[in-house]
Short mmCIF file of C-alpha atoms and ligand atoms in Angstrom, two decimals:
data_model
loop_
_atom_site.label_atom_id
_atom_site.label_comp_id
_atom_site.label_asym_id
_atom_site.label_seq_id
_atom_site.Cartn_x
_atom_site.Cartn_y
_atom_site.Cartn_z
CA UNK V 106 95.83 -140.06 -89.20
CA UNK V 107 99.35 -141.15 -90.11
CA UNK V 108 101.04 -140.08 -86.79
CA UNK V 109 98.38 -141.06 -84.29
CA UNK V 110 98.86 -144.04 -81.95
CA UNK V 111 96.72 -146.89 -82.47
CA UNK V 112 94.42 -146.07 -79.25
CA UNK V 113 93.68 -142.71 -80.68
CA UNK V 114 92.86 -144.47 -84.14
CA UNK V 115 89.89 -146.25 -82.08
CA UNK V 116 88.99 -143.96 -80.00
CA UNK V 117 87.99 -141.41 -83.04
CA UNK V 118 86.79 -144.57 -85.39
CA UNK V 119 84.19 -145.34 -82.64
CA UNK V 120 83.21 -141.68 -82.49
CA UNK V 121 82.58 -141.21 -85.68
CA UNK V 122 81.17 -144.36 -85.92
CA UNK V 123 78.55 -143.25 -82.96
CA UNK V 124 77.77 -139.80 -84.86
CA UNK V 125 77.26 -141.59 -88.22
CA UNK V 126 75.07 -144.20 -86.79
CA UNK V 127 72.52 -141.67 -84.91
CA UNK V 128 72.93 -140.22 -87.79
CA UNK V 129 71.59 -143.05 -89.77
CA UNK V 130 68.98 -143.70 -87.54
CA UNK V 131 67.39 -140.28 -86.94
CA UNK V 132 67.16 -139.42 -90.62
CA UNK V 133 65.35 -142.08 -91.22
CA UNK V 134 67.39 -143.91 -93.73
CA UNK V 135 67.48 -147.14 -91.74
CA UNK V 136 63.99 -147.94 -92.87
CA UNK V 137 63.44 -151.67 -94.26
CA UNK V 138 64.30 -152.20 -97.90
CA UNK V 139 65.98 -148.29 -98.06
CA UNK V 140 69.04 -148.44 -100.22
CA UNK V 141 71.26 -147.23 -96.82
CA UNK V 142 69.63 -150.28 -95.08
CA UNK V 143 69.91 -153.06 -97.74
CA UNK V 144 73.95 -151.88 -99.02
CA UNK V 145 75.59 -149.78 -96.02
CA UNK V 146 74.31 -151.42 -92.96
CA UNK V 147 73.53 -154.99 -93.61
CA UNK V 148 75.79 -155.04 -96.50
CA UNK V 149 79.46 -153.22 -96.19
CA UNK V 150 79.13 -152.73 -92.02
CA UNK V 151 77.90 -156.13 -91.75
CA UNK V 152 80.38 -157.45 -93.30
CA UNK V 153 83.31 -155.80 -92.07
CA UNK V 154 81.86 -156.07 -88.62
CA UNK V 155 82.00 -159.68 -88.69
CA UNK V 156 85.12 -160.31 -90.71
CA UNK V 157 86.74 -158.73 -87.85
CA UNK V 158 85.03 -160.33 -85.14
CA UNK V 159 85.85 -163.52 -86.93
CA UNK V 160 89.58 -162.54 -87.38
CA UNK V 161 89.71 -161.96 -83.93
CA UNK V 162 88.44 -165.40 -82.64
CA UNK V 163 90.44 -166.89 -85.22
CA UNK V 164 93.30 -166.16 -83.18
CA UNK V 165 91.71 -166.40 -79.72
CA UNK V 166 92.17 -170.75 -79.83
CA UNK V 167 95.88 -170.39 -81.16
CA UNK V 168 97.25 -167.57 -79.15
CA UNK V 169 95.40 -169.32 -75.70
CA UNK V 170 97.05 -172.64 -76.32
CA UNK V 171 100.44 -171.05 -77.29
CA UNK V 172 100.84 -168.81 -75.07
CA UNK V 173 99.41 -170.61 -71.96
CA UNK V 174 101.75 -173.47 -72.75
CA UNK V 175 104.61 -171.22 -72.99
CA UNK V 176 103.51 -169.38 -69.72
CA UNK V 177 103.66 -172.45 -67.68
CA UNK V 178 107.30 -173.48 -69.49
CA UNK V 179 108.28 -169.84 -68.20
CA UNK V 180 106.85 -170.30 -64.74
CA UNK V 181 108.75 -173.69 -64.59
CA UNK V 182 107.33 -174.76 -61.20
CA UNK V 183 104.32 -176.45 -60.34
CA UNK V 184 103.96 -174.51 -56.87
CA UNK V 185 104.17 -171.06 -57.79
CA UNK V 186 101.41 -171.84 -60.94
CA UNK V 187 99.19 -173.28 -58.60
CA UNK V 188 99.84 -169.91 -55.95
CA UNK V 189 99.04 -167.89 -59.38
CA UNK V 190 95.90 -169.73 -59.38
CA UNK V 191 94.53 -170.09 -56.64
CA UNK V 192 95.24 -165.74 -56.21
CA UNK V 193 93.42 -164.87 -59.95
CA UNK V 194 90.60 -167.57 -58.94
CA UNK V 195 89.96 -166.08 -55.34
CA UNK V 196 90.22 -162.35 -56.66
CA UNK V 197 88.50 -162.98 -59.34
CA UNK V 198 85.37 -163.99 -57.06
CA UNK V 199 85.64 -160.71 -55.09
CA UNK V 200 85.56 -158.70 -57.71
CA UNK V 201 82.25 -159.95 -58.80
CA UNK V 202 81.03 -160.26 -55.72
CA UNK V 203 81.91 -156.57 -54.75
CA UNK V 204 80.08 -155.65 -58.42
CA UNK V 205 77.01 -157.64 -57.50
CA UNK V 206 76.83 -155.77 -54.14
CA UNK V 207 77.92 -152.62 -55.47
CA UNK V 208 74.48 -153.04 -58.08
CA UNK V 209 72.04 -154.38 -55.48
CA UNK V 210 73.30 -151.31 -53.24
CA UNK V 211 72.87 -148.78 -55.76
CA UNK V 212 69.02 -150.16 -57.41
CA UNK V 213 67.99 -150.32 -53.78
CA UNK V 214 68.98 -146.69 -53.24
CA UNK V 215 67.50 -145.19 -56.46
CA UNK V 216 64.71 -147.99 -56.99
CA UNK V 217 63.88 -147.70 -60.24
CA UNK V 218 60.75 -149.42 -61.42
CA UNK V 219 59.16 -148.61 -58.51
CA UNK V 220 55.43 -147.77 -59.39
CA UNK V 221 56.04 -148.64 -62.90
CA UNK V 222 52.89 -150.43 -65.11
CA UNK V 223 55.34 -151.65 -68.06
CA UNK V 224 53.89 -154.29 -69.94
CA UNK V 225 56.17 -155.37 -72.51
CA UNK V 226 55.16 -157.47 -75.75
CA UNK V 227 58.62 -158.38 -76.36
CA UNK V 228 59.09 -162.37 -76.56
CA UNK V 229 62.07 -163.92 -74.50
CA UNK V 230 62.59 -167.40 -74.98
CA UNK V 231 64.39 -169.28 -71.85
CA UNK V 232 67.49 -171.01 -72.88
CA UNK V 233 68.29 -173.87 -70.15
CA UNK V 234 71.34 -173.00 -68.23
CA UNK V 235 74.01 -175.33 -67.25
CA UNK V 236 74.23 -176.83 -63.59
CA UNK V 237 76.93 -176.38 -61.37
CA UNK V 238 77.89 -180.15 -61.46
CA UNK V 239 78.21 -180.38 -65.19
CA UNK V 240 80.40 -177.25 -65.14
CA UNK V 241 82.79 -178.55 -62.73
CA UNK V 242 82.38 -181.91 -64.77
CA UNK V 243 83.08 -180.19 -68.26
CA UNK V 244 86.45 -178.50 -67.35
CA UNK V 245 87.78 -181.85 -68.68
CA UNK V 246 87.89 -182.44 -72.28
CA UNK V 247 87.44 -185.81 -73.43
CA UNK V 248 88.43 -185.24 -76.71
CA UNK V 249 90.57 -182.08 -77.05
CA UNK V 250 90.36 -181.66 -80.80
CA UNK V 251 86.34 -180.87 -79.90
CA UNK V 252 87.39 -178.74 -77.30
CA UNK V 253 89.38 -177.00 -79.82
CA UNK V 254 87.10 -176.84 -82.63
CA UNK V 255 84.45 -175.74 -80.16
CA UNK V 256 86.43 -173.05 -77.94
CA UNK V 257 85.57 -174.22 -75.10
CA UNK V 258 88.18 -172.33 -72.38
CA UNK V 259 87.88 -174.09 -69.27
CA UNK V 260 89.04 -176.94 -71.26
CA UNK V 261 91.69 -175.70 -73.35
CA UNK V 262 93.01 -174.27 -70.13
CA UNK V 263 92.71 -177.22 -68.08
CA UNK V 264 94.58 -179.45 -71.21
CA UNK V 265 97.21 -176.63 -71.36
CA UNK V 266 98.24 -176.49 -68.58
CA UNK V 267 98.49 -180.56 -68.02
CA UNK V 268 100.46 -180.41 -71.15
CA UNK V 269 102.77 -177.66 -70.26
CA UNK V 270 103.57 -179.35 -66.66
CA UNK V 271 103.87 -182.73 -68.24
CA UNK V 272 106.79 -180.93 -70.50
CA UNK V 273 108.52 -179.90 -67.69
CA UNK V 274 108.77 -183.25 -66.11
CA UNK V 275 110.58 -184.16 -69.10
CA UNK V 276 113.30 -182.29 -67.90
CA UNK V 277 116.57 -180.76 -70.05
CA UNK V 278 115.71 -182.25 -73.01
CA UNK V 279 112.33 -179.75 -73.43
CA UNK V 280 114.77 -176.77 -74.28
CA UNK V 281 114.44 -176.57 -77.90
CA UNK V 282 110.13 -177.59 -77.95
CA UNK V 283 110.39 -174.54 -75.53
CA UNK V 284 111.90 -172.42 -77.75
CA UNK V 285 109.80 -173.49 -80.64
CA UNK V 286 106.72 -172.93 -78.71
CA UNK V 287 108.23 -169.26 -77.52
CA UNK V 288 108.85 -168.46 -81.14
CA UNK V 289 105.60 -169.48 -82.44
CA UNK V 290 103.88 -167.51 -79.68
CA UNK V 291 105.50 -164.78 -80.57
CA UNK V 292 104.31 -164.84 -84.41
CA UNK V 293 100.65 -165.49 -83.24
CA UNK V 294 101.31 -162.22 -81.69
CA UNK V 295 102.26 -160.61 -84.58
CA UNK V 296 99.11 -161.70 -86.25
CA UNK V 297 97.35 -160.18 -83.46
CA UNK V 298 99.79 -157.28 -84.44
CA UNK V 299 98.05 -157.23 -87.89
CA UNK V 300 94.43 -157.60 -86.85
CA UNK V 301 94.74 -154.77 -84.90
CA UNK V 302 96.00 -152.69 -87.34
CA UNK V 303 92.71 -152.79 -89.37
CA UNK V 304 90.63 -152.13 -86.06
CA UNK V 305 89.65 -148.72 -86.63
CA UNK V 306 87.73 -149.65 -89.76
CA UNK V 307 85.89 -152.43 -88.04
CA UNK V 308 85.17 -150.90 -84.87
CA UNK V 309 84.13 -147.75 -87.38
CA UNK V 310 81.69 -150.39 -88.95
CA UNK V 311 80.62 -152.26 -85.93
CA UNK V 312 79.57 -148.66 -84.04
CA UNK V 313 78.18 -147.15 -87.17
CA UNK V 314 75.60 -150.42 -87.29
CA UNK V 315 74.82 -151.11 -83.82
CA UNK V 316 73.87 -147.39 -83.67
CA UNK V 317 72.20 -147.05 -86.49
CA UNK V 318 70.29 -150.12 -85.61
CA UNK V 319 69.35 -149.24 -82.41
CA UNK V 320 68.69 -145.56 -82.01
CA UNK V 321 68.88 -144.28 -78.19
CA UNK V 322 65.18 -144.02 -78.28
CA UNK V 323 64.07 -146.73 -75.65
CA UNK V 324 66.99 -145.68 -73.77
CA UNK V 325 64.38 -142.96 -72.60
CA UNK V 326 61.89 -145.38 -71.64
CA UNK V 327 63.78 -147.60 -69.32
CA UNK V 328 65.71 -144.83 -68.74
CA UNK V 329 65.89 -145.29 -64.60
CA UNK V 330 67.15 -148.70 -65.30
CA UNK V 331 69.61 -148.13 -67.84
CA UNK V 332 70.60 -145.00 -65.57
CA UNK V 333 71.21 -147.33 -62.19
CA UNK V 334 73.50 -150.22 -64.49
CA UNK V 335 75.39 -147.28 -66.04
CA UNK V 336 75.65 -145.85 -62.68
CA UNK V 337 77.11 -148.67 -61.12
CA UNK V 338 79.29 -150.00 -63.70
CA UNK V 339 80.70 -146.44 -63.44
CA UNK V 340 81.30 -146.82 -59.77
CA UNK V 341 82.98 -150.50 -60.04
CA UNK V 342 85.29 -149.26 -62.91
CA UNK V 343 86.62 -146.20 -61.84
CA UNK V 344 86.28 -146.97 -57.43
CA UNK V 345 86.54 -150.34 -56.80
CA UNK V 346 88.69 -151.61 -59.34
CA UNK V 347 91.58 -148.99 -59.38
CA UNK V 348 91.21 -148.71 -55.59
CA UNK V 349 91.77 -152.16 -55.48
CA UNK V 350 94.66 -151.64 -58.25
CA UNK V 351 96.48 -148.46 -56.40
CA UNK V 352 95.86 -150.68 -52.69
CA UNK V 353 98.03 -153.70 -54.47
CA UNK V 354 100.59 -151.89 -56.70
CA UNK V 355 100.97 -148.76 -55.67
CA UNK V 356 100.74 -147.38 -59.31
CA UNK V 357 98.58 -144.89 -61.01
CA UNK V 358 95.02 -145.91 -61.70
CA UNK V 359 95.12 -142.35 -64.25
CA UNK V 360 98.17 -144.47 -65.88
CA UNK V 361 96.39 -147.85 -66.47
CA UNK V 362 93.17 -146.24 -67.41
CA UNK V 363 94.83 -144.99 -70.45
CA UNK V 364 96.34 -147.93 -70.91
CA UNK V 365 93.59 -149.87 -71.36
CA UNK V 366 91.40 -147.65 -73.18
CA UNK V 367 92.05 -149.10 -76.65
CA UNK V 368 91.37 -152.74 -75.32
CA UNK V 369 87.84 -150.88 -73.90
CA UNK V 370 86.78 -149.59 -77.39
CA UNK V 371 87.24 -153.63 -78.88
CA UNK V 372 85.43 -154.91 -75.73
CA UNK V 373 82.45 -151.99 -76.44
CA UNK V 374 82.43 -152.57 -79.90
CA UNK V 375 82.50 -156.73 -80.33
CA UNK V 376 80.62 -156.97 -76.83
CA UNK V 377 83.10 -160.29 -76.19
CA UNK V 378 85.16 -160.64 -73.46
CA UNK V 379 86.69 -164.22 -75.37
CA UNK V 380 86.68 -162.02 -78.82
CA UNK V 381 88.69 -159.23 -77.14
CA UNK V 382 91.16 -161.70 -75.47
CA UNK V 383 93.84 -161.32 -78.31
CA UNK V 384 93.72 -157.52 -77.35
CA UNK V 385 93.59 -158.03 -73.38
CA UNK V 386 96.84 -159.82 -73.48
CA UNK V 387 98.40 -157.71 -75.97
CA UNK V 388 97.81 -154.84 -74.25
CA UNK V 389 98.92 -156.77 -70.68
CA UNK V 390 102.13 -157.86 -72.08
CA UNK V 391 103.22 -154.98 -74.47
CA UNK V 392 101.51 -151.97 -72.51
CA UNK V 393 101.10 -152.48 -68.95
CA UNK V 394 104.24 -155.04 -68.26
CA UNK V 395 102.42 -158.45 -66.84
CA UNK V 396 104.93 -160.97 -67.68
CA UNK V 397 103.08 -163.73 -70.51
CA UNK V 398 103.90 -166.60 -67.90
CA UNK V 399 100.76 -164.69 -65.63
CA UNK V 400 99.03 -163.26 -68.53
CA UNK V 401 98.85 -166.31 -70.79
CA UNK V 402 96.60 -168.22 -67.87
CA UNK V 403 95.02 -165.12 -66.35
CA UNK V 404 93.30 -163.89 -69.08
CA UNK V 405 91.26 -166.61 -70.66
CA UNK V 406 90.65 -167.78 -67.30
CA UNK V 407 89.07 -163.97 -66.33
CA UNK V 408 87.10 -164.58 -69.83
CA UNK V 409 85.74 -167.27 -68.93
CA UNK V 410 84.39 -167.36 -65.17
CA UNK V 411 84.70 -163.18 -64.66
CA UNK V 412 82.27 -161.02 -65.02
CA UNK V 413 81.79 -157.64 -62.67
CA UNK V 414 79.86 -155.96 -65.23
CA UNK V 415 77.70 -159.02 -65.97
CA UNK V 416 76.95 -159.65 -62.65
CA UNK V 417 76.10 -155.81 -62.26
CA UNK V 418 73.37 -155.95 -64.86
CA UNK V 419 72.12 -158.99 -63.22
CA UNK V 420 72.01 -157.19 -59.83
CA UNK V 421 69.91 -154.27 -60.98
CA UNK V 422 67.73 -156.29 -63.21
CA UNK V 423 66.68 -158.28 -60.04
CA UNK V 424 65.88 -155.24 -58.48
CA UNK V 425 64.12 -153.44 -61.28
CA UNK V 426 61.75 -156.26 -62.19
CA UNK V 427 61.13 -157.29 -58.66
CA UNK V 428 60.35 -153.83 -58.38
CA UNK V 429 57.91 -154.21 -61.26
CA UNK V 430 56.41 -157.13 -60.26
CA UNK V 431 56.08 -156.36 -56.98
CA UNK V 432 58.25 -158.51 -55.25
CA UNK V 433 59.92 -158.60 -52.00
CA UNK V 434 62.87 -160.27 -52.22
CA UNK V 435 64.17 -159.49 -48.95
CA UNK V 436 67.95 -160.13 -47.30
CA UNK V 437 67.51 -163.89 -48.01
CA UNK V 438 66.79 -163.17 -51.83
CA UNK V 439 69.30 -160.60 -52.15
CA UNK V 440 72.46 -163.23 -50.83
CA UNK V 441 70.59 -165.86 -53.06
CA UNK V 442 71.34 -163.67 -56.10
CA UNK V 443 75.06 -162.89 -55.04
CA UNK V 444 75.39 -166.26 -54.93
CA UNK V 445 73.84 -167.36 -58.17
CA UNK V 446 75.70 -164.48 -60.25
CA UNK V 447 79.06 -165.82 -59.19
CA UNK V 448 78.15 -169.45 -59.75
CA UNK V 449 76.22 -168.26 -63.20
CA UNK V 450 79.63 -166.25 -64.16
CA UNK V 451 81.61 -168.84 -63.90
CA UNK V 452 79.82 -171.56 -65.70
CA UNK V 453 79.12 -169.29 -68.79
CA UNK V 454 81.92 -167.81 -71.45
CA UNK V 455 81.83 -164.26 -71.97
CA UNK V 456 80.07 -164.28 -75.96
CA UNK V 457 77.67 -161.34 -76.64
CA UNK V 458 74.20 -161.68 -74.61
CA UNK V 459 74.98 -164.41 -72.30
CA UNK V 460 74.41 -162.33 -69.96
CA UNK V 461 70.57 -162.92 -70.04
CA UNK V 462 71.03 -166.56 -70.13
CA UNK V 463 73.06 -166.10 -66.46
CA UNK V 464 69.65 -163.89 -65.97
CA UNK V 465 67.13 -166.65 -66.31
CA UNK V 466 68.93 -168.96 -64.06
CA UNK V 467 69.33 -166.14 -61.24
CA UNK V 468 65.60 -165.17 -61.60
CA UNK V 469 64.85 -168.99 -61.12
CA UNK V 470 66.11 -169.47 -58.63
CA UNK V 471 64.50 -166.22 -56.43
CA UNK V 472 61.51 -167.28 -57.66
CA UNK V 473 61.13 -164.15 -60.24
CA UNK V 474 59.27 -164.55 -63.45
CA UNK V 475 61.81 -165.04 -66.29
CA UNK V 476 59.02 -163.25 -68.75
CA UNK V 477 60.29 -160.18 -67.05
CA UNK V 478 63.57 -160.46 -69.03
CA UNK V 479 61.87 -159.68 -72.00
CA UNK V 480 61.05 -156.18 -70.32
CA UNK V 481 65.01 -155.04 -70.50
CA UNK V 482 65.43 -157.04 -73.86
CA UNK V 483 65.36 -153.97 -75.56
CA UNK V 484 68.22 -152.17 -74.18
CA UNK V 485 70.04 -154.82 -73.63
CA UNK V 486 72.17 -154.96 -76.82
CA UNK V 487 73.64 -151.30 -75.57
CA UNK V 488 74.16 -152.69 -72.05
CA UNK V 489 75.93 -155.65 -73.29
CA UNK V 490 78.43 -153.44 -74.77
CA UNK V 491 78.90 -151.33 -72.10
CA UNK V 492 79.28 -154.12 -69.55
CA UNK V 493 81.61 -156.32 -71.76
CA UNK V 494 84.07 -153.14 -71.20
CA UNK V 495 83.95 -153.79 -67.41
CA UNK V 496 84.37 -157.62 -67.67
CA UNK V 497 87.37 -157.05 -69.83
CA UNK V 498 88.67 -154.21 -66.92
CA UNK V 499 88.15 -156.75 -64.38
CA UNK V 500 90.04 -159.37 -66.25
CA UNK V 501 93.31 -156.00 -66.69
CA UNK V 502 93.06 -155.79 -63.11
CA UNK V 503 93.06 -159.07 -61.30
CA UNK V 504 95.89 -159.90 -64.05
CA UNK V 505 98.33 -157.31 -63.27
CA UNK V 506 97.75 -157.44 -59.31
CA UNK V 507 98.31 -161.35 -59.55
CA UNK V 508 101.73 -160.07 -61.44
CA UNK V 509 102.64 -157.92 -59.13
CA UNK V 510 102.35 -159.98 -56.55
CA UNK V 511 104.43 -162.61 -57.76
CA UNK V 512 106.71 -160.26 -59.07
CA UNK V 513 106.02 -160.57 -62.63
CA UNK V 514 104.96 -156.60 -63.33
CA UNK V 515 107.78 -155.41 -65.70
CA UNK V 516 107.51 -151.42 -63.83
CA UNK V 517 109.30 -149.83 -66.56
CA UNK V 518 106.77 -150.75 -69.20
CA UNK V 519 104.35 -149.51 -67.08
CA UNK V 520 106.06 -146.17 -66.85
CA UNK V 521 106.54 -145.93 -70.59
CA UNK V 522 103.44 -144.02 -71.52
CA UNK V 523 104.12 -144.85 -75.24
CA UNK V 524 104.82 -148.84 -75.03
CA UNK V 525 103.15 -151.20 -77.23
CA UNK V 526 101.13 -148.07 -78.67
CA UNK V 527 103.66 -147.52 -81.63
CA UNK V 528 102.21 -148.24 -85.04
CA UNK V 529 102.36 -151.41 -86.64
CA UNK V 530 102.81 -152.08 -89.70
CA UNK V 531 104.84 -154.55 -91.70
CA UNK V 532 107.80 -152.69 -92.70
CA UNK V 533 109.24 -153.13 -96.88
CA UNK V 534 111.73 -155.56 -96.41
CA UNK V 535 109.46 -157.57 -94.68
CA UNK V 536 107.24 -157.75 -97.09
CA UNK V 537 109.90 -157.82 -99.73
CA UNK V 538 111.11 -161.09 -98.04
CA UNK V 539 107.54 -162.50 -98.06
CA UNK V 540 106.91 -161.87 -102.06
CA UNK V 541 110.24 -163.43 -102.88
CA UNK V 542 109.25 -166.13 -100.79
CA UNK V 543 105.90 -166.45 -102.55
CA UNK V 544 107.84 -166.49 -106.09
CA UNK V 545 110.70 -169.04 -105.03
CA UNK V 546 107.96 -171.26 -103.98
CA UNK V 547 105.91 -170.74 -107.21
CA UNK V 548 108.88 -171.45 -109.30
CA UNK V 549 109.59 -174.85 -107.75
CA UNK V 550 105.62 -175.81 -107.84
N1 LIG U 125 79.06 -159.88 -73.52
C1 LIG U 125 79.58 -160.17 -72.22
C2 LIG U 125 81.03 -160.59 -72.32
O1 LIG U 125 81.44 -161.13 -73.31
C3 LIG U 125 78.79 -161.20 -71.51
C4 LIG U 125 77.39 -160.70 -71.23
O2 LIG U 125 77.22 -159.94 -70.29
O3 LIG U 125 76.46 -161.02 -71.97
O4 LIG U 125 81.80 -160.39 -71.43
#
């Protein structure tokens, strides 16, 4: 293990994690009260699992703030910010919109639930999604220690930026806050340095449960939906996305798929977007070359209001349970739901299972029943996972054209193969450093 890079680390702790989960779950020893049950999976992976995930949104808040303020001190004009903007914003929209279409397209080819008499006894309680007005309206904090406390990005974004601008009309003077703010950026990276370097356990943990929990069993059963989401998730990732990328840049889409294959594994395996964001713009800055001035703002934002893979499951889950039901939806109902996904993607934050939440309000609004939600409930967990690794891709992408574009794409990082993939650990005389430290200071106490 000692030599491999850090991507390879995840890449085998998730496989292993997959193998020991199924096989977990097909000998049996998952059953309630079972010693495996009460100590290994809701004890030690539980635990690990969410220490992580709580590590990692730990520094989500921090690093956002930090390094969004120090973007927009780097980017030093209030023009080209609001051109980097307005470009992430408006691609951001077509990517979703060419994943919604790209779903719809595909379920209407293959039609699955057609002739289907599934009646599920699963319970799915409606949770009251958010109007468009109060979105718009909540972008503005009015206290932004609650929008701290709480996460909320839109917010922190909207009061970051403000701030940062405001610091540049102060004019020379801001030099040495800058540096200050570029130095402490750069240790909030570090700790994202360190949280990363116990992934492989967690995402070993957080595989090894979900699996194990799960089984692949009613995978089978709504098998032709699972198949038509998979399908076109496949197709967004892999066409639209690096066409889109290789149409922009001109650089290999083989390159920055192996780029971003260890930020794919903590996407799959914390099904976050806004978990995975200390990851995103690691692997951004250090890996591909996007300059933290474009990074810092495109990121969080891409957390926050995109969501191809999202909108893909919403797509083929209109199809599948109209199917079921029924129902023709028609051209009219079809351009309804395009519509709703984008507006239901932006007003939502990209947390595990939101996705159904964005679900309710689409099926609303065509006039589906939202009791047929509770008909894909069961594979939703898996599809959350799987589609978290396509909103974090779309985020990549729309991030490094926007870079590119405004000339912020450092090339030869991109060309380096092995950047930011070097492993990290805290050397001796660091640590050294940091225990003498710790004994000066407990001498003086
Ligand atoms: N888990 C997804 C994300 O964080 C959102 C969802 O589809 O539920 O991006």
């Amino acid at each position: 293990m000692k030599n491999m890079s850090l991507t390879t680390k995840y890449i085998i702790s998730m496989l292993v994690g997959i193998v020991v989960g199924l096989i977990i779950n097909y000998s049996g020893l998952n059953s309630e009260g079972s010693f495996v049950n009460e100590y290994v999976i809701l004890g030690l992976f539980t635990i690990v699992g969410k220490m992580f995930i709580t590590l990692l949104k730990l520094l989500v808040v921090p690093l956002v703030i930090l390094s969004l303020i120090s973007g927009v001190l780097g980017i030093g004009n209030i023009s080209t910010l609001g051109k980097i903007g307005a470009k992430s914003f408006g691609l951001y929209i077509l990517t979703t919109a060419m994943a919604i279409a790209t779903a719809i397209g595909v379920a209407l080819i293959i039609q699955p639930g057609v002739g289907a008499n599934q009646v599920s006894t699963a319970q799915f309680t409606v949770k009251e999604a958010p109007p468009l007005s109060d979105v718009l309206i909540n972008i503005i904090p009015s206290n932004i220690f609650e929008a701290l406390s709480s996460g909320n990005m839109l917010q922190i974004i909207f009061f970051a930026i403000m701030f940062g601008i405001a610091l540049l009309m102060v004019g020379e003077k801001i030099k040495p806050i800058a540096q200050g703010i570029e130095i402490l950026n750069e240790a909030m990276m570090n700790m994202v340095n360190m949280v990363m370097a116990v992934g492989p356990y967690a995402v070993f943990a957080l595989m090894s449960k979900a699996v194990a929990m799960l089984g692949i069993s009613m995978l089978v059963e709504l098998g032709g939906y699972v198949f038509v989401v998979v399908l076109a998730l496949i197709i967004h990732l892999f066409f639209t996305l690096m066409i889109m990328f290789k149409f922009f840049t001109k650089l290999s889409p083989m390159a920055l798929m192996k780029k971003l294959r260890g930020m794919q594994v903590f996407a799959f395996s914390t099904s976050s977007s806004n978990a995975t964001i200390p990851v995103t713009l690691r692997t951004l800055t250090q890996k591909v070359g996007v300059d933290n001035s474009v990074a810092s703002f495109t990121v969080p934002f891409g957390a926050t209001i995109n969501m191809d893979g999202t909108a893909i499951m919403q797509g083929v889950a209109t199809v599948f349970i109209a199917n079921i039901y029924g129902v023709e939806l028609g051209l009219s109902g079809y351009l309804t739901v395009i519509m709703m996904s984008i507006l239901a993607s932006i007003g939502t934050a990209g947390v595990p299972g939101v996705g159904l939440i964005m679900l309710s309000m689409v099926f609303t609004q065509v006039g589906l029943p939202v009791e047929g939600i509770a008909i894909i409930l069961g594979v939703d967990r898996l599809l959350d996972m799987l589609r978290t690794i396509i909103n974090v891709s779309g985020d990549a992408t729309v991030s490094i054209i926007v870079a590119n574009s405004e000339g912020k794409l450092d090339k030869s990082i991109f060309n380096n193969p092995l950047a930011g993939d070097e492993e990290v650990h805290i050397n001796q005389e660091v640590e050294n450093k940091i225990a003498d430290a710790i004994h000066t200071t407990q001498n003086k106490i």
